[in-house]
mmCIF file of C-alpha atoms in Angstrom:
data_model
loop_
_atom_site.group_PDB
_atom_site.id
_atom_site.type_symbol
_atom_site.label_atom_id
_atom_site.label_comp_id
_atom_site.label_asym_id
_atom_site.label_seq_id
_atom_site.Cartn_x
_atom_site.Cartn_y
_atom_site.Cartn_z
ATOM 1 C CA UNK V 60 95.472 -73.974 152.753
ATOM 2 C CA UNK V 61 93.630 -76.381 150.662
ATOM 3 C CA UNK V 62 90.002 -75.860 149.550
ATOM 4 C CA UNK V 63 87.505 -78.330 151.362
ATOM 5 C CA UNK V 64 84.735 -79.751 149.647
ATOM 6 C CA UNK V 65 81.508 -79.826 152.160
ATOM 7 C CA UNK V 66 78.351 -81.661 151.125
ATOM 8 C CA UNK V 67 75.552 -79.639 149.129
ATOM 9 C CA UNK V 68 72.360 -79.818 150.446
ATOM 10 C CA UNK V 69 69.505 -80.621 147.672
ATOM 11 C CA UNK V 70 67.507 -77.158 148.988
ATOM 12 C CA UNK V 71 67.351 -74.567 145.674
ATOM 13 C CA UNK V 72 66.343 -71.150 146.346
ATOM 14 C CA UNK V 73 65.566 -68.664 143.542
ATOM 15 C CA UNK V 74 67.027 -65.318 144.400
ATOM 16 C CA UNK V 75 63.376 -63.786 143.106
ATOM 17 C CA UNK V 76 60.032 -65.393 142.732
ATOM 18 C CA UNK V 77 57.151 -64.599 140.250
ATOM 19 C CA UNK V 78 54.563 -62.375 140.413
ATOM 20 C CA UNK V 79 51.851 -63.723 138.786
ATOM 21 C CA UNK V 80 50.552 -67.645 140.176
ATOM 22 C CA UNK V 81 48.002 -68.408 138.785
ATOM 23 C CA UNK V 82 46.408 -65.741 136.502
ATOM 24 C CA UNK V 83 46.277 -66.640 132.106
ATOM 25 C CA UNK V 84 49.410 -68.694 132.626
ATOM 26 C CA UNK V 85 48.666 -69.909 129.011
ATOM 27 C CA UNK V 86 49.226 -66.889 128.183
ATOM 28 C CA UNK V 87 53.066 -65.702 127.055
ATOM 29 C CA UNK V 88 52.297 -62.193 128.192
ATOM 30 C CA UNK V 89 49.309 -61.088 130.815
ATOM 31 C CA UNK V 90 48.529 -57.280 128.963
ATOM 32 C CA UNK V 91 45.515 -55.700 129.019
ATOM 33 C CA UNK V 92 43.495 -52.608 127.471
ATOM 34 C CA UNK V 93 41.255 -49.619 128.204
ATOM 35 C CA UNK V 94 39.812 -47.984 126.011
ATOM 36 C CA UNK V 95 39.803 -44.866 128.549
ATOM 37 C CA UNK V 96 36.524 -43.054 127.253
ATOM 38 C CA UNK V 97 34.541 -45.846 127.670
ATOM 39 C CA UNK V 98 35.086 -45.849 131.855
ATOM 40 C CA UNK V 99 32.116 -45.568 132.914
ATOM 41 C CA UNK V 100 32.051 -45.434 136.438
ATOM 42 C CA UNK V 101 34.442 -41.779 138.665
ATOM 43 C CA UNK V 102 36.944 -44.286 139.406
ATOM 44 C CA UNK V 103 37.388 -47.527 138.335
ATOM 45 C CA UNK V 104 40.517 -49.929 140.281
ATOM 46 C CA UNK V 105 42.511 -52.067 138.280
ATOM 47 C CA UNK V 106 44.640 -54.885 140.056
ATOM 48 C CA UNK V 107 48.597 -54.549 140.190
ATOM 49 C CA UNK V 108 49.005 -57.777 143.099
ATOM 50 C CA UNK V 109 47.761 -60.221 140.252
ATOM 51 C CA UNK V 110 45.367 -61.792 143.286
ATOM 52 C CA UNK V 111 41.766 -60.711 141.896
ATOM 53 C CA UNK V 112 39.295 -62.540 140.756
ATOM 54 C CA UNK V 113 38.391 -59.978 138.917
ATOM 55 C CA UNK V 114 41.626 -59.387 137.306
ATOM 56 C CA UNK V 115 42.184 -57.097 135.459
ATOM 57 C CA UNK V 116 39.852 -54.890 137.782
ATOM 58 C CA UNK V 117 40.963 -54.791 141.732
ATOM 59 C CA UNK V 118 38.782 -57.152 144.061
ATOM 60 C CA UNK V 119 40.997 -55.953 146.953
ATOM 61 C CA UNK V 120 42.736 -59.234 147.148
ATOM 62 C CA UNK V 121 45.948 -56.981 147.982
ATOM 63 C CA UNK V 122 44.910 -56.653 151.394
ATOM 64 C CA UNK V 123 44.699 -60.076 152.352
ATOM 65 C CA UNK V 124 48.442 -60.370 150.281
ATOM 66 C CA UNK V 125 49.608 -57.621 151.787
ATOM 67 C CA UNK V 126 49.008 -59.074 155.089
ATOM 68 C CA UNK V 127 50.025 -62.612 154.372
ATOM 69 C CA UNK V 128 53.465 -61.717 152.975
ATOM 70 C CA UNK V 129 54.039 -58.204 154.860
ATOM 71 C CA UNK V 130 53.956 -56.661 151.087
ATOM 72 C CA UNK V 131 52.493 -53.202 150.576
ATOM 73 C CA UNK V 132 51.019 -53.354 146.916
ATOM 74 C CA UNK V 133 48.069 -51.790 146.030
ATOM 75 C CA UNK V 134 45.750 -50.695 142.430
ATOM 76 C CA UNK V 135 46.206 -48.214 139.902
ATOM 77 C CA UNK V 136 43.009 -46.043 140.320
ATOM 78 C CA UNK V 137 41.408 -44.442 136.644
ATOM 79 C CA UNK V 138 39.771 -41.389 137.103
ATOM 80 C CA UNK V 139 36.851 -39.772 134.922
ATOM 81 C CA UNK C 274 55.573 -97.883 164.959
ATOM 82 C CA UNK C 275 57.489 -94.934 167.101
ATOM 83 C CA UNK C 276 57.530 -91.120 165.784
ATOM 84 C CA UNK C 277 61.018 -90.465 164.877
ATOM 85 C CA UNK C 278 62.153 -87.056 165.179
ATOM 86 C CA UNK C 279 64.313 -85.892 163.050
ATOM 87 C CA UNK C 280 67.109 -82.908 163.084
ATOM 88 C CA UNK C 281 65.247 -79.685 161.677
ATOM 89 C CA UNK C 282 67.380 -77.630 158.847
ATOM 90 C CA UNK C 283 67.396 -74.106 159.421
ATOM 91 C CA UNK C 284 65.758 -73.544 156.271
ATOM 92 C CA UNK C 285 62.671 -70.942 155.988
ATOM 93 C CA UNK C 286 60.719 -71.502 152.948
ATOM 94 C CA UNK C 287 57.627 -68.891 152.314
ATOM 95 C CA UNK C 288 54.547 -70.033 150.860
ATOM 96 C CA UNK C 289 53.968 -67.415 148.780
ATOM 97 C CA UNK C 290 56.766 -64.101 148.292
ATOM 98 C CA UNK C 291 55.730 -60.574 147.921
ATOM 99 C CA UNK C 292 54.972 -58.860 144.220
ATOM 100 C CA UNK C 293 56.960 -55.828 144.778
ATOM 101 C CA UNK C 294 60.708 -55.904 146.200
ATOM 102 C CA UNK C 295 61.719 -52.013 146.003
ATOM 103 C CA UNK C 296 59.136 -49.802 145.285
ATOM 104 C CA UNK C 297 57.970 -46.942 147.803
ATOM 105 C CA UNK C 298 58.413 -49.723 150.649
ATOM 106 C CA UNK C 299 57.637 -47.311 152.931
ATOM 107 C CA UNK C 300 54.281 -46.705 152.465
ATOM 108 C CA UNK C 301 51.744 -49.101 153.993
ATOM 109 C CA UNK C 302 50.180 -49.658 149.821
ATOM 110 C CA UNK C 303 50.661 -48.170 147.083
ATOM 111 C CA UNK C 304 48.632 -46.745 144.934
ATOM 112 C CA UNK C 305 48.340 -44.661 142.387
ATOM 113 C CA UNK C 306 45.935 -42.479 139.968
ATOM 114 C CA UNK C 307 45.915 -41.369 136.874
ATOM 115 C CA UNK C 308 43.140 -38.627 135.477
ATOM 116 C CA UNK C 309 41.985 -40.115 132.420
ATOM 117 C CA UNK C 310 41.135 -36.758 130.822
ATOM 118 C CA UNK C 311 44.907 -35.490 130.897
ATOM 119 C CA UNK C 312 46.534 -38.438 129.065
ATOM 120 C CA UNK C 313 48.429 -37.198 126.397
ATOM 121 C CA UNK C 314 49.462 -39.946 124.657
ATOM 122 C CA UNK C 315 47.372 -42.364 122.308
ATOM 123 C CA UNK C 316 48.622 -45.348 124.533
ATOM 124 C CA UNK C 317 50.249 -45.082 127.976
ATOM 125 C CA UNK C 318 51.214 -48.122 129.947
ATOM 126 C CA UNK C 319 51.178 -48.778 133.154
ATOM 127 C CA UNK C 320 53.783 -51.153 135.245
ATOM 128 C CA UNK C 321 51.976 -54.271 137.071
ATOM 129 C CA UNK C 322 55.247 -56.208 137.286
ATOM 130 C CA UNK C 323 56.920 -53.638 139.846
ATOM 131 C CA UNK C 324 59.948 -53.428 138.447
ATOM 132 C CA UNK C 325 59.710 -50.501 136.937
ATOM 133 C CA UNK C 326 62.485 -47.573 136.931
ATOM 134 C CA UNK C 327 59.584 -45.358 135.778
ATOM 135 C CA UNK C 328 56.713 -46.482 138.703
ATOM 136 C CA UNK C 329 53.985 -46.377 137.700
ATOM 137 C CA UNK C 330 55.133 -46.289 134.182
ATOM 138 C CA UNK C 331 56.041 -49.223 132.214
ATOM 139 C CA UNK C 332 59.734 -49.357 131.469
ATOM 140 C CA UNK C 333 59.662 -52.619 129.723
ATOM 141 C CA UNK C 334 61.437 -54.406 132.977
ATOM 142 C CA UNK C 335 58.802 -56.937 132.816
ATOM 143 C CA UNK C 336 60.336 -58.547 129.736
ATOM 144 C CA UNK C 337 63.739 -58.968 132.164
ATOM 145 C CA UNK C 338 61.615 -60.262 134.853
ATOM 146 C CA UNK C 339 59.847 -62.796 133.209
ATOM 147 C CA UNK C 340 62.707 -64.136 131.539
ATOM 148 C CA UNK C 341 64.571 -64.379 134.989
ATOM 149 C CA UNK C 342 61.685 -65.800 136.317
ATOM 150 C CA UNK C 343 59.619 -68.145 134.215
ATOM 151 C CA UNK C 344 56.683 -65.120 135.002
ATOM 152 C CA UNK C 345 54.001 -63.738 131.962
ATOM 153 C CA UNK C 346 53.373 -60.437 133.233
ATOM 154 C CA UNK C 347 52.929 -57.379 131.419
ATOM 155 C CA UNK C 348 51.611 -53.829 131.467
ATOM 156 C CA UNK C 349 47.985 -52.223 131.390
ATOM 157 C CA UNK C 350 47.420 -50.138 128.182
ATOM 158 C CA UNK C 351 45.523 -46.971 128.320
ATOM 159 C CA UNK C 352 43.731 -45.831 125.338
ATOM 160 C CA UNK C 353 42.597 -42.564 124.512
#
């Protein structure tokens, strides 16, 4: 049996996506600091679905991602 | 001028993928803590790319990922 050659279709689909869309894309890297003494508030949130507006600090933006893509990320809390 | 109606493709495209593929996917979110007061490390870093083996460490699977991917994430830093 001979191989048959069918017609490609022009559709590309990357096996895995970003995470990051829009946040300090100039930016080679996206890391940030705390300096962990200087918290100053019991429990401070810090974003981990790169949605916030207040990156690096959680705005809750994961819930409305969470619910548009049926993920389930959510903050990394810092605790005095 | 008549609509024309084309054949559809049976191709699904999402808008917009999830962050995290693999990681505790049954929970509804996850999220995690850390008590600032028993780090014992000068610098501990913390996974935002979710790729982690060491959740919520940072493994240094980000660099993997955003080669693969075109992505600039990379880790919070938590400084004593």
């Amino acid at each position: 049996m001979q191989a048959v050659s069918l017609p490609r279709r022009a559709v590309a689909v990357r096996a895995e996506g970003g995470v990051n869309p829009e946040i300090r894309k100039a930016e080679e890297k996206v890391v940030d600091s705390v300096v962990v003494a200087e918290l100053s508030k019991p429990v401070t949130a810090y974003c981990r679905c790169w949605r916030s507006g207040t990156f690096p600090l959680c705005d809750g933006s994961h819930m409305k991602h969470n619910k548009a893509t049926g993920d389930n990320v959510g903050p990394l809390l810092l605790k005095k």
